[in-house]
Short mmCIF file of C-alpha atoms in Angstrom, two decimals:
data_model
loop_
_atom_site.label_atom_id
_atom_site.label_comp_id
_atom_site.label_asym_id
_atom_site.label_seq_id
_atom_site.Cartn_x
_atom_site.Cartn_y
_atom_site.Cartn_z
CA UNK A 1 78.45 77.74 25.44
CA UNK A 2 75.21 79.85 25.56
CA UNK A 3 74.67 78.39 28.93
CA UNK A 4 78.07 78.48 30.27
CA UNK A 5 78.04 82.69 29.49
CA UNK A 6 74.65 82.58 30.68
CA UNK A 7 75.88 81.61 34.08
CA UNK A 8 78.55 83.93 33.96
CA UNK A 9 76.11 87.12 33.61
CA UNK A 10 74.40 86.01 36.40
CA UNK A 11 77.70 85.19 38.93
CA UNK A 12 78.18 88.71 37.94
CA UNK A 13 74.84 89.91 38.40
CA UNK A 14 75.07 88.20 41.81
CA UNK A 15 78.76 89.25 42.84
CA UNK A 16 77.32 93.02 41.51
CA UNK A 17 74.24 92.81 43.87
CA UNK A 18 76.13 91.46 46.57
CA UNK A 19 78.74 94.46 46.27
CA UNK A 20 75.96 96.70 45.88
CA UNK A 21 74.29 94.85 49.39
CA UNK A 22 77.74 95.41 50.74
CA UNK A 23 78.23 99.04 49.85
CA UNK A 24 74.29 99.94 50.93
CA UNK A 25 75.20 98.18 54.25
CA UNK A 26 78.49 100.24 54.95
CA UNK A 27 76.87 103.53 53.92
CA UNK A 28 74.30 102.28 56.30
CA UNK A 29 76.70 101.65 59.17
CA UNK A 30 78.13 104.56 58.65
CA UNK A 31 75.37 106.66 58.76
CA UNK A 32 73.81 104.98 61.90
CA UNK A 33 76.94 105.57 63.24
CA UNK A 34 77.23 109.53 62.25
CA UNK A 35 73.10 109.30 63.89
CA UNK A 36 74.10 107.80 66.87
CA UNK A 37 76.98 110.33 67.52
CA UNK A 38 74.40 112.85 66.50
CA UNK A 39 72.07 111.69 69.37
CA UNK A 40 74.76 111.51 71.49
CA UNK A 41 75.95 115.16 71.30
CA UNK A 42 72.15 116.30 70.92
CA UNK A 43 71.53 114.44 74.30
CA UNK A 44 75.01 115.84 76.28
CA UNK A 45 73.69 119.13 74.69
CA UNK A 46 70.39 118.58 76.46
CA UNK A 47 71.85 117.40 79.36
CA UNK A 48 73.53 120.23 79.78
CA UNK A 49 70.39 122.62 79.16
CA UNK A 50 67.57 120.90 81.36
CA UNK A 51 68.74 122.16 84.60
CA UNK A 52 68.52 125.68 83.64
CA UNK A 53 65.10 125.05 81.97
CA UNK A 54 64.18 123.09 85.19
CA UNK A 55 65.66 126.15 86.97
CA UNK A 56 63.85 128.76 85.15
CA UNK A 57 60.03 126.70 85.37
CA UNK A 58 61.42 126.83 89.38
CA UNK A 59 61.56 129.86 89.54
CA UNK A 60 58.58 131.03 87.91
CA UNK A 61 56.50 128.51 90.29
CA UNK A 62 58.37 129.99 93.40
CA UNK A 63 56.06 131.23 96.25
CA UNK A 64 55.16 134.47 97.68
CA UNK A 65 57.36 134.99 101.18
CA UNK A 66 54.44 136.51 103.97
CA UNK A 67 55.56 137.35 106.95
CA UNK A 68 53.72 139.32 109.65
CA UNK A 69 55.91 141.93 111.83
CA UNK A 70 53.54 143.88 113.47
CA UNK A 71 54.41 144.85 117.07
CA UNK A 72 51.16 145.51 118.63
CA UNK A 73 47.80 144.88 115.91
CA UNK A 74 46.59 141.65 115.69
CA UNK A 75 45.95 140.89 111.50
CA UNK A 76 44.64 138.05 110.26
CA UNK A 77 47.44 136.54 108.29
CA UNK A 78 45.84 133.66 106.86
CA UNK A 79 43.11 135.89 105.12
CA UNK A 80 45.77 137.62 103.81
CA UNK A 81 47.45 135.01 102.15
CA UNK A 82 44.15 133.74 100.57
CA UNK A 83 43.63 137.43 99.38
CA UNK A 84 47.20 137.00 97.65
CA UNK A 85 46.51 133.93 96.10
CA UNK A 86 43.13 134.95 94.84
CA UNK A 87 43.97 138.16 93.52
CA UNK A 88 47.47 137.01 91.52
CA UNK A 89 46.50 133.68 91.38
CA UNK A 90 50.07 132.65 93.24
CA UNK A 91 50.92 130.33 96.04
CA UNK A 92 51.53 132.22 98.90
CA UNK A 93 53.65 130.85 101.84
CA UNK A 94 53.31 132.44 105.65
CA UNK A 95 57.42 132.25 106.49
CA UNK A 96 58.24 130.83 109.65
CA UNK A 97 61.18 133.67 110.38
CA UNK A 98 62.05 134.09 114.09
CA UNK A 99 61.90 137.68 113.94
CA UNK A 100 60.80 140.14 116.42
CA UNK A 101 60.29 144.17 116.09
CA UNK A 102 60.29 145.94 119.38
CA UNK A 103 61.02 149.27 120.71
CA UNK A 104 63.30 150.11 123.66
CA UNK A 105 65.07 153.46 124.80
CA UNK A 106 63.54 155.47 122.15
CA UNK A 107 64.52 153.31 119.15
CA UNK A 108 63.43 150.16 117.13
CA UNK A 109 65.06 146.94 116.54
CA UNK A 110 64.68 143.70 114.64
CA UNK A 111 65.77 141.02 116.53
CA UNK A 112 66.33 137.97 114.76
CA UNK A 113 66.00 135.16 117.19
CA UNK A 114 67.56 131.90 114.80
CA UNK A 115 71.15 133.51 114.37
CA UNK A 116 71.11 136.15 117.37
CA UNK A 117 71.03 138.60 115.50
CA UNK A 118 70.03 142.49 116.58
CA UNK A 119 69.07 145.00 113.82
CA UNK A 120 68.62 149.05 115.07
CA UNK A 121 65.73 150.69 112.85
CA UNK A 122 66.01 154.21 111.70
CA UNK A 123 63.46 156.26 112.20
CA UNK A 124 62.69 160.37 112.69
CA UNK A 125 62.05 162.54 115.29
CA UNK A 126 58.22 161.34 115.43
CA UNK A 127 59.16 157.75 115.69
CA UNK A 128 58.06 157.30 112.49
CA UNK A 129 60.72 154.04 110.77
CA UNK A 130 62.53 154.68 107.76
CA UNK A 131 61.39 151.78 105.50
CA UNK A 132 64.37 151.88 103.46
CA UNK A 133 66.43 150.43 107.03
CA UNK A 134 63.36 147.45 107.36
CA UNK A 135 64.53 146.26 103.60
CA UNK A 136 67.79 146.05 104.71
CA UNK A 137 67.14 143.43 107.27
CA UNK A 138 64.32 141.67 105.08
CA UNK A 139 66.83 141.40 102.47
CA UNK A 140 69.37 139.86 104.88
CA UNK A 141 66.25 137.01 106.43
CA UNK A 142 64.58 136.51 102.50
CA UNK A 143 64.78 132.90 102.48
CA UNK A 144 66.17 131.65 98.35
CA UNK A 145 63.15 129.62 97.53
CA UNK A 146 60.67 132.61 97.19
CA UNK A 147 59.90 134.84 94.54
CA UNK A 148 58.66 138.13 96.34
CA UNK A 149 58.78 139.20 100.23
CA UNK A 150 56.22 140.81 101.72
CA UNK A 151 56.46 142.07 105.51
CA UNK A 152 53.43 143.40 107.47
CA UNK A 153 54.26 146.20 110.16
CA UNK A 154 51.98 147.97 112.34
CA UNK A 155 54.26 150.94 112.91
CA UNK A 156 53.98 154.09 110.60
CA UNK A 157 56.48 154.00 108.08
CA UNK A 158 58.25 156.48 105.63
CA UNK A 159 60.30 156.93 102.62
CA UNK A 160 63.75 159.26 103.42
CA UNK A 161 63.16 160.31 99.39
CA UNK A 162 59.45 161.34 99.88
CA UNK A 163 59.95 162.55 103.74
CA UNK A 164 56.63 164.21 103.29
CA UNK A 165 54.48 161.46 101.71
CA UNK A 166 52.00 159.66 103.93
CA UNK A 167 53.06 156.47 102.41
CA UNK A 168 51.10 152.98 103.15
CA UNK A 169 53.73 150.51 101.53
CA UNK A 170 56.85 150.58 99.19
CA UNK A 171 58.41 148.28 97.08
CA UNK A 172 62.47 147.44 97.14
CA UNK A 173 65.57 146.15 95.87
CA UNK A 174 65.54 142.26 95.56
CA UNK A 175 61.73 141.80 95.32
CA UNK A 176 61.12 142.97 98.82
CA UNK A 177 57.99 145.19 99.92
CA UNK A 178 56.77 146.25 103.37
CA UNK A 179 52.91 147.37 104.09
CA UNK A 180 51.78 149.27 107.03
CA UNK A 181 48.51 147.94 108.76
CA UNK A 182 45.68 150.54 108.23
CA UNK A 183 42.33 150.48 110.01
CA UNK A 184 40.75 151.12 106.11
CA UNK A 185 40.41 147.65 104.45
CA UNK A 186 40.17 148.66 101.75
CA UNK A 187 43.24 150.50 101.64
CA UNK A 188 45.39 147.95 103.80
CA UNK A 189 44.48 144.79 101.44
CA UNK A 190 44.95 146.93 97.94
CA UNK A 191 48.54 148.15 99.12
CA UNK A 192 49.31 144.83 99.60
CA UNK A 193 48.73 143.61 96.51
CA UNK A 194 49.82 147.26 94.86
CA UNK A 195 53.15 146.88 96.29
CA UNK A 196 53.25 142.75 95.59
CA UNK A 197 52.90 143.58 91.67
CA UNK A 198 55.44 146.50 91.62
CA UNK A 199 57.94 143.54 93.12
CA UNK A 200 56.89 141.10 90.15
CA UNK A 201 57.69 143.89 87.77
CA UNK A 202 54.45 145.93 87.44
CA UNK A 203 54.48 149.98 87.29
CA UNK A 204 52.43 152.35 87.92
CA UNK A 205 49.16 153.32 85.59
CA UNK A 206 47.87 156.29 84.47
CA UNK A 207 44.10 154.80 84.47
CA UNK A 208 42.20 156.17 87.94
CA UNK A 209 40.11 153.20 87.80
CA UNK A 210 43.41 150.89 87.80
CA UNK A 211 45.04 149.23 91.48
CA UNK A 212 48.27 150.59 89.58
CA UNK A 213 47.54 153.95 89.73
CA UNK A 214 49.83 155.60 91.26
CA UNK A 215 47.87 157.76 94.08
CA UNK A 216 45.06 156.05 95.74
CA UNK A 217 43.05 154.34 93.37
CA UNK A 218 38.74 154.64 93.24
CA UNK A 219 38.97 150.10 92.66
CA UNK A 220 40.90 147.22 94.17
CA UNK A 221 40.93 145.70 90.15
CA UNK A 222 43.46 145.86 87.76
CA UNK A 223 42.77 147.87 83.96
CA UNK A 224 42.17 145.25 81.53
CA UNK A 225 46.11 146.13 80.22
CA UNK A 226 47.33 144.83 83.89
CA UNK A 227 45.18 141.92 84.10
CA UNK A 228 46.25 140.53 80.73
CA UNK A 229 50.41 141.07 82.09
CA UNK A 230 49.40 139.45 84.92
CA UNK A 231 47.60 136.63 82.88
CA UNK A 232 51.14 136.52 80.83
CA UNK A 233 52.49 135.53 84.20
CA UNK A 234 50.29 132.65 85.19
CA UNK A 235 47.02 132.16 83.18
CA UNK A 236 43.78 133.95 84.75
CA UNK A 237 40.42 132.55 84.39
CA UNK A 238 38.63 135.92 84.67
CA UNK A 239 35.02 135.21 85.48
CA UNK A 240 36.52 132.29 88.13
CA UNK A 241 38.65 134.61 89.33
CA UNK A 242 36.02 137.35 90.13
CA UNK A 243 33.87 134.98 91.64
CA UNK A 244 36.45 133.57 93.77
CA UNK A 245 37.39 137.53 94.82
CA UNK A 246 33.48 138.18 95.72
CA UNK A 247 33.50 135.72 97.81
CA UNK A 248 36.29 137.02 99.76
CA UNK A 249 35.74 140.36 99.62
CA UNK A 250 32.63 139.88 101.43
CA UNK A 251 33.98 137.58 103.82
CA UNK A 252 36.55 140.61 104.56
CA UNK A 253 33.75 143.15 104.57
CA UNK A 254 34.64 145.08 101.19
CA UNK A 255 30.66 146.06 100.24
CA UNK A 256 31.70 148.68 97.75
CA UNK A 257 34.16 146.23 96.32
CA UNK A 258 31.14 143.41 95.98
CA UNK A 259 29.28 145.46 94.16
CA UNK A 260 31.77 146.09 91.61
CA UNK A 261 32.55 142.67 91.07
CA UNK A 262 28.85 141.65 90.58
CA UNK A 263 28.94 143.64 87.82
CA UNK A 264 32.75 142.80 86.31
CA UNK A 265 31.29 139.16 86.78
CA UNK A 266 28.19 139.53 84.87
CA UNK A 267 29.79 141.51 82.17
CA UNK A 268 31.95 138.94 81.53
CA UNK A 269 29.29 136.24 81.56
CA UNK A 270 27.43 138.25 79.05
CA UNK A 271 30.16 138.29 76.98
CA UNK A 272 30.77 134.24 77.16
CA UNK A 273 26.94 134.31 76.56
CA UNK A 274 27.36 136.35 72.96
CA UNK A 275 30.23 134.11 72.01
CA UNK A 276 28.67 131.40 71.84
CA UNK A 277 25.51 132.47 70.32
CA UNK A 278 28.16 133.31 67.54
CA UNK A 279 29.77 130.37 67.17
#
């Protein structure tokens, strides 16, 4: 008898376990399932995100647009891209636009060559072209995969809302800038990198000793405030990056400039120097 309950309790025990094995493995189920659908709508979810991530990195890794338009200097436009690239630390791409500037019967066109294309400049009485009308075309030619446009004219230029301004370069609509060729170096390669950063969102700064300032500046470097935005951009390596602009700046002939940077350069290596003596 004592046996015969015996194996009763444990048939039950068993059938209970086996219930219990049962249950665990449809609340299992059930929740792998509910997971899986999980997954599945996290995945269409991402899916549905990664192109616009993959859009927006794109973007931000899009190249500087260089083009040269000058009608009668010769520039070097391959030391000007290297001077981009050094100085923002961005790929810079020469654009291979069919576009010619020339002057006939007392006006200037743009003659895009690819789609036949004529554009009439306006200018004033002293033949001096209203930069506002070269923006216009520029914005028409700006191929999509670039970030900024810069064009390089060697015609004098002007603004129609500062008529009296001696300007060197201005900054437009749709990340478009234009720079007149100057026989100061100085002043030719710090517009064009003045007018670059005003199209990637920079303004104007009230520090003399600033590129940003808004009247001609007394340095070609950026404020400390302007060189950590543009490090928010794409990371700088300061003292690299000084290094890398002496080298260049006395390759272009900037002497005042070198000297500068000697300095910025060692300041920052003393400063590396007292950091780790620190630590």
């Amino acid at each position: 008898m004592k046996n015969k309950q015996k194996l009763i309790k444990f048939e039950q025990k068993i059938y209970s376990k086996s219930l219990k094995i049962e249950i665990d493995n449809q609340i299992e189920n059930s929740m792998k399932e509910e997971q899986l659908q999980t997954l599945k709508i996290i995945s269409q979810n991402n899916e549905g995100l990664m192109p616009q991530k993959n859009k927006l990195i794109k973007s931000e890794l899009e190249p500087i647009g260089l083009y040269n338009l000058s009608l009668e200097k010769s520039i070097n436009i391959q030391t000007i891209k290297s001077w981009i690239e050094i100085y923002l630390g961005l790929e810079v791409k020469i654009l291979n636009l069919q576009l010619a500037l020339y002057y006939e019967k007392n006006d200037f066109y743009i003659y895009d060559i690819d789609h036949n294309q004529t554009y009439k400049l306006e200018k004033d009485d002293k033949d001096i072209i209203n930069v506002l009308s070269i923006f216009k075309v520029m914005i028409r030619v700006k191929p999509k995969n670039i970030q900024s446009f810069i064009v390089i004219v060697d015609q004098d230029i002007y603004d129609p809302y500062q008529p009296e301004a001696n300007i060197l370069g201005r900054a437009g609509n749709q990340k478009v800038c234009v720079v007149q060729v100057q026989t100061e170096l100085n002043d030719f390669y710090s517009t064009i990198v003045h007018e670059l950063l005003h199209t990637l969102g920079f303004g104007h700064c009230k520090d003399q000793d600033c590129l940003m300032y808004a009247n001609i500046s007394t340095s070609m470097q950026l404020c400390q405030k302007h060189l950590q935005k543009l490090s928010s951009k794409k990371e700088v390596e300061e003292l690299k990056r000084y290094k890398a602009l002496l080298h260049i700046s006395k390759q272009i002939g900037f002497h005042n400039e070198c000297q500068k940077l000697e300095k910025l350069i060692k300041k920052v290596e003393t400063q590396k120097d007292t950091l780790l003596q620190i630590i």
